[in-house]
Amino acid sequence: MPESAGVSWAQDIHTKMKRAERGECTFGPTQQDDVDQMACAPIVLELRLVDYFGVDPDDPDGEPHRRHTRLYFTEPADEPDQLLLLGLMSKCPGPVGLGEQNVHACRARDRAHEHRGRG
């Protein structure tokens, strides 16, 4: 991941958290929405962050490819006004990325359960 991507994510997270405080984030499944609930792991929410271009070390062409970056979190029912960060992960765009996303969401769910002492 390029260092500039980390700076972009930090700025994007800051901006979206401020928007969330004002009740301005959108919830839903489209790319235009900010947050969505993961169907395969309903306790997990996904915050969509800015895309970046990165080179996969296993890719023989060595060309940069677009990556969608997601922050996975939950809102623990017994911890009011708290968000529990479960992961910051990137995935390929398109159908291939949906499989990656499901794996990421399930890992995030498992982390939430571990936090709750159910792991």
XYZ file of N, CA and C in Angstrom:
357
model
N 0.835 -1.167 0.000
C 0.000 0.000 0.000
C 0.886 1.239 0.000
N 0.608 2.184 -0.879
C 1.394 3.412 -0.892
C 1.132 4.244 0.364
N 2.156 4.940 0.839
C 2.012 5.769 2.037
C 0.912 6.808 1.850
N 0.785 7.331 0.646
C -0.240 8.346 0.378
C -1.642 7.804 0.604
N -1.836 6.491 0.415
C -3.154 5.898 0.651
C -3.525 6.016 2.123
N -2.566 5.798 3.015
C -2.832 5.916 4.448
C -3.259 7.320 4.836
N -2.623 8.317 4.238
C -2.989 9.706 4.495
C -4.399 9.961 3.989
N -4.720 9.480 2.792
C -6.058 9.663 2.231
C -7.111 8.998 3.105
N -6.819 7.778 3.575
C -7.788 7.086 4.438
C -8.007 7.848 5.730
N -6.923 8.329 6.341
C -7.053 9.071 7.595
C -7.931 10.304 7.395
N -7.717 11.014 6.303
C -8.531 12.193 6.010
C -9.981 11.798 5.758
N -10.181 10.720 5.004
C -11.528 10.266 4.681
C -12.263 9.806 5.939
N -11.575 9.057 6.802
C -12.192 8.607 8.055
C -12.583 9.816 8.897
N -11.688 10.770 9.027
C -11.973 11.976 9.812
C -13.203 12.699 9.256
N -13.233 12.891 7.950
C -14.356 13.581 7.312
C -15.663 12.829 7.532
N -15.639 11.518 7.339
C -16.876 10.735 7.478
C -17.339 10.655 8.929
N -16.414 10.617 9.879
C -16.818 10.613 11.287
C -17.482 11.943 11.647
N -16.963 13.040 11.135
C -17.585 14.347 11.375
C -18.979 14.383 10.744
N -19.105 13.849 9.527
C -20.417 13.790 8.871
C -21.375 12.913 9.662
N -20.864 11.799 10.204
C -21.707 10.896 11.001
C -22.215 11.603 12.258
N -21.353 12.376 12.903
C -21.767 13.131 14.091
C -22.909 14.080 13.776
N -22.921 14.607 12.560
C -23.980 15.531 12.133
C -25.173 14.794 11.518
N -25.104 13.461 11.467
C -26.192 12.673 10.890
C -26.267 12.756 9.380
N -25.141 12.997 8.719
C -25.127 13.208 7.275
C -24.640 12.015 6.463
N -24.196 10.939 7.098
C -23.746 9.762 6.338
C -24.953 9.019 5.783
N -24.774 8.428 4.625
C -25.851 7.656 4.018
C -25.606 6.172 4.257
N -26.702 5.439 4.428
C -26.647 4.013 4.732
C -27.299 3.259 3.587
N -26.593 2.285 3.029
C -27.169 1.484 1.960
C -26.116 0.738 1.175
N -26.564 -0.053 0.194
C -25.667 -0.952 -0.528
C -24.960 -0.364 -1.747
N -25.249 0.874 -2.119
C -24.650 1.393 -3.349
C -23.289 2.023 -3.076
N -22.490 2.170 -4.114
C -21.169 2.789 -3.988
C -21.268 4.238 -3.513
N -22.416 4.875 -3.716
C -22.588 6.255 -3.290
C -22.871 6.354 -1.794
N -23.289 5.253 -1.171
C -23.577 5.253 0.260
C -22.277 5.143 1.050
N -22.305 5.666 2.269
C -21.110 5.659 3.120
C -20.959 4.365 3.911
N -22.068 3.842 4.417
C -22.046 2.712 5.346
C -23.062 1.674 4.903
N -22.718 0.400 5.115
C -23.666 -0.681 4.843
C -23.487 -1.770 5.888
N -24.563 -2.516 6.109
C -24.528 -3.677 6.995
C -24.171 -4.894 6.156
N -23.287 -5.735 6.664
C -22.838 -6.917 5.931
C -23.859 -8.043 6.057
N -24.392 -8.489 4.935
C -25.407 -9.545 4.939
C -24.868 -10.845 5.529
N -23.610 -11.159 5.274
C -23.024 -12.414 5.761
C -22.611 -12.335 7.228
N -22.595 -11.134 7.792
C -22.204 -10.930 9.193
C -22.945 -9.696 9.706
N -24.234 -9.828 10.050
C -25.083 -8.667 10.333
C -24.625 -7.739 11.458
N -23.766 -8.214 12.352
C -23.291 -7.301 13.403
C -22.200 -6.367 12.885
N -21.730 -6.615 11.671
C -20.618 -5.850 11.097
C -21.152 -4.778 10.147
N -20.631 -3.570 10.332
C -20.913 -2.465 9.425
C -19.646 -2.149 8.650
N -19.841 -1.680 7.429
C -18.730 -1.378 6.527
C -18.771 0.104 6.189
N -17.668 0.797 6.421
C -17.514 2.187 6.013
C -16.659 2.206 4.761
N -17.208 2.738 3.685
C -16.474 2.787 2.417
C -15.510 3.969 2.432
N -14.262 3.686 2.097
C -13.226 4.719 2.059
C -12.767 4.945 0.627
N -11.915 5.947 0.452
C -11.409 6.264 -0.882
C -10.633 5.075 -1.450
N -10.745 4.893 -2.752
C -9.992 3.843 -3.443
C -8.535 4.265 -3.586
N -7.688 3.302 -3.808
C -6.297 3.590 -4.135
C -5.838 2.614 -5.205
N -4.721 2.919 -5.813
C -4.116 2.034 -6.802
C -2.880 1.417 -6.171
N -2.796 0.090 -6.215
C -1.663 -0.609 -5.630
C -1.211 -1.752 -6.513
N 0.013 -2.179 -6.285
C 0.593 -3.294 -7.033
C 0.572 -4.523 -6.141
N -0.019 -5.595 -6.635
C -0.027 -6.871 -5.930
C 1.303 -7.557 -6.203
N 2.067 -7.912 -5.151
C 3.370 -8.542 -5.390
C 3.276 -9.876 -6.129
N 2.107 -10.515 -6.098
C 1.922 -11.792 -6.797
C 1.440 -11.621 -8.234
N 1.211 -10.375 -8.645
C 0.701 -10.111 -9.990
C 1.874 -10.050 -10.967
N 1.901 -10.942 -11.967
C 3.050 -10.979 -12.879
C 3.223 -9.721 -13.725
N 2.135 -8.979 -14.002
C 2.304 -7.796 -14.855
C 2.866 -6.598 -14.088
N 2.787 -6.625 -12.759
C 3.363 -5.551 -11.948
C 2.683 -4.207 -12.109
N 1.509 -4.209 -12.717
C 0.778 -2.961 -12.939
C -0.091 -2.634 -11.720
N -0.228 -1.342 -11.412
C -1.124 -0.971 -10.314
C -2.585 -1.217 -10.696
N -3.352 -1.658 -9.726
C -4.780 -1.913 -9.912
C -5.561 -1.206 -8.809
N -6.786 -0.818 -9.149
C -7.666 -0.159 -8.182
C -8.024 -1.138 -7.064
N -8.034 -0.630 -5.834
C -8.462 -1.396 -4.669
C -9.513 -0.577 -3.926
N -10.606 -1.230 -3.530
C -11.610 -0.604 -2.670
C -11.180 -0.854 -1.230
N -11.203 0.173 -0.415
C -10.805 0.035 0.982
C -12.022 0.195 1.876
N -12.106 -0.687 2.869
C -13.251 -0.705 3.768
C -12.779 -0.757 5.217
N -13.459 0.003 6.057
C -13.245 -0.059 7.492
C -14.440 -0.814 8.063
N -14.177 -1.898 8.762
C -15.237 -2.717 9.350
C -15.332 -2.401 10.835
N -16.567 -2.214 11.316
C -16.776 -1.863 12.718
C -18.135 -2.375 13.177
N -18.367 -2.269 14.483
C -19.667 -2.601 15.045
C -19.979 -1.588 16.133
N -21.239 -1.545 16.516
C -21.702 -0.679 17.594
C -22.199 -1.587 18.715
N -21.332 -1.943 19.679
C -21.737 -2.885 20.724
C -22.947 -2.379 21.506
N -23.975 -3.226 21.626
C -25.220 -2.832 22.290
C -24.997 -2.457 23.755
N -24.059 -3.124 24.418
C -23.835 -2.860 25.841
C -22.753 -1.807 26.090
N -22.295 -1.153 25.045
C -21.301 -0.085 25.175
C -21.812 1.139 24.411
N -22.781 1.860 25.007
C -23.409 2.983 24.309
C -22.387 4.015 23.826
N -22.682 4.567 22.685
C -21.857 5.624 22.087
C -20.437 5.179 21.761
N -20.221 3.876 21.619
C -18.903 3.350 21.286
C -18.941 2.669 19.921
N -17.855 2.784 19.203
C -17.660 2.029 17.971
C -16.461 1.124 18.188
N -16.564 -0.115 17.753
C -15.469 -1.070 17.876
C -14.902 -1.321 16.489
N -13.667 -0.880 16.267
C -12.996 -1.096 14.988
C -12.617 -2.562 14.874
N -13.006 -3.183 13.762
C -12.770 -4.612 13.559
C -11.778 -4.900 12.450
N -11.482 -3.931 11.618
C -10.517 -4.165 10.553
C -10.536 -3.071 9.512
N -9.399 -2.894 8.866
C -9.243 -1.996 7.726
C -8.638 -2.844 6.622
N -9.430 -3.118 5.578
C -9.006 -4.064 4.550
C -9.358 -3.542 3.163
N -8.629 -4.036 2.164
C -8.923 -3.646 0.786
C -9.317 -4.873 -0.016
N -10.062 -4.608 -1.088
C -10.538 -5.691 -1.946
C -10.524 -5.237 -3.395
N -10.554 -6.219 -4.281
C -10.671 -5.934 -5.714
C -12.068 -5.410 -6.009
N -12.207 -4.566 -7.021
C -13.544 -4.188 -7.458
C -14.215 -5.351 -8.186
N -15.507 -5.290 -8.316
C -16.243 -6.279 -9.101
C -16.562 -7.551 -8.343
N -17.061 -8.556 -9.062
C -17.504 -9.806 -8.437
C -16.422 -10.522 -7.629
N -15.177 -10.484 -8.083
C -14.095 -11.120 -7.323
C -13.991 -10.487 -5.940
N -14.150 -9.190 -5.881
C -14.059 -8.470 -4.618
C -15.161 -8.809 -3.641
N -16.313 -9.255 -4.141
C -17.403 -9.622 -3.233
C -17.028 -10.821 -2.379
N -16.321 -11.775 -2.955
C -15.838 -12.915 -2.176
C -14.849 -12.470 -1.113
N -13.932 -11.581 -1.499
C -12.974 -11.032 -0.531
C -13.710 -10.300 0.589
N -14.711 -9.516 0.194
C -15.478 -8.737 1.165
C -16.156 -9.649 2.178
N -16.726 -10.754 1.725
C -17.382 -11.683 2.647
C -16.382 -12.284 3.627
N -15.198 -12.634 3.141
C -14.148 -13.152 4.033
C -13.779 -12.088 5.064
N -13.605 -10.851 4.622
C -13.251 -9.762 5.529
C -14.346 -9.550 6.578
N -15.604 -9.549 6.132
C -16.721 -9.329 7.059
C -16.807 -10.449 8.091
N -16.575 -11.681 7.671
C -16.613 -12.809 8.615
C -15.450 -12.732 9.603
N -14.290 -12.312 9.151
C -13.158 -12.105 10.075
C -13.498 -11.005 11.083
N -14.122 -9.945 10.591
C -14.516 -8.848 11.469
C -15.540 -9.333 12.500
N -16.506 -10.125 12.072
C -17.498 -10.697 12.993
C -16.805 -11.525 14.074
N -15.836 -12.343 13.655
C -15.107 -13.177 14.615
C -14.359 -12.312 15.632
N -13.804 -11.203 15.185
C -13.114 -10.288 16.110
C -14.100 -9.674 17.101
N -15.289 -9.331 16.612
C -16.313 -8.782 17.509
C -16.693 -9.812 18.564
N -16.844 -11.059 18.156
C -17.186 -12.116 19.109
C -16.057 -12.327 20.116
N -14.820 -12.270 19.662
C -13.683 -12.395 20.577
C -13.696 -11.261 21.601
N -14.009 -10.060 21.136
C -14.086 -8.904 22.033
C -15.157 -9.128 23.100
N -16.232 -9.753 22.715
C -17.350 -10.012 23.627
C -17.112 -11.251 24.489
N -15.982 -11.932 24.268
C -15.691 -13.120 25.054
C -16.414 -14.360 24.578
N -16.882 -14.303 23.317
C -17.594 -15.454 22.763
C -16.753 -16.170 21.723
N -15.483 -15.799 21.596
C -14.633 -16.368 20.559
C -14.104 -17.663 20.952
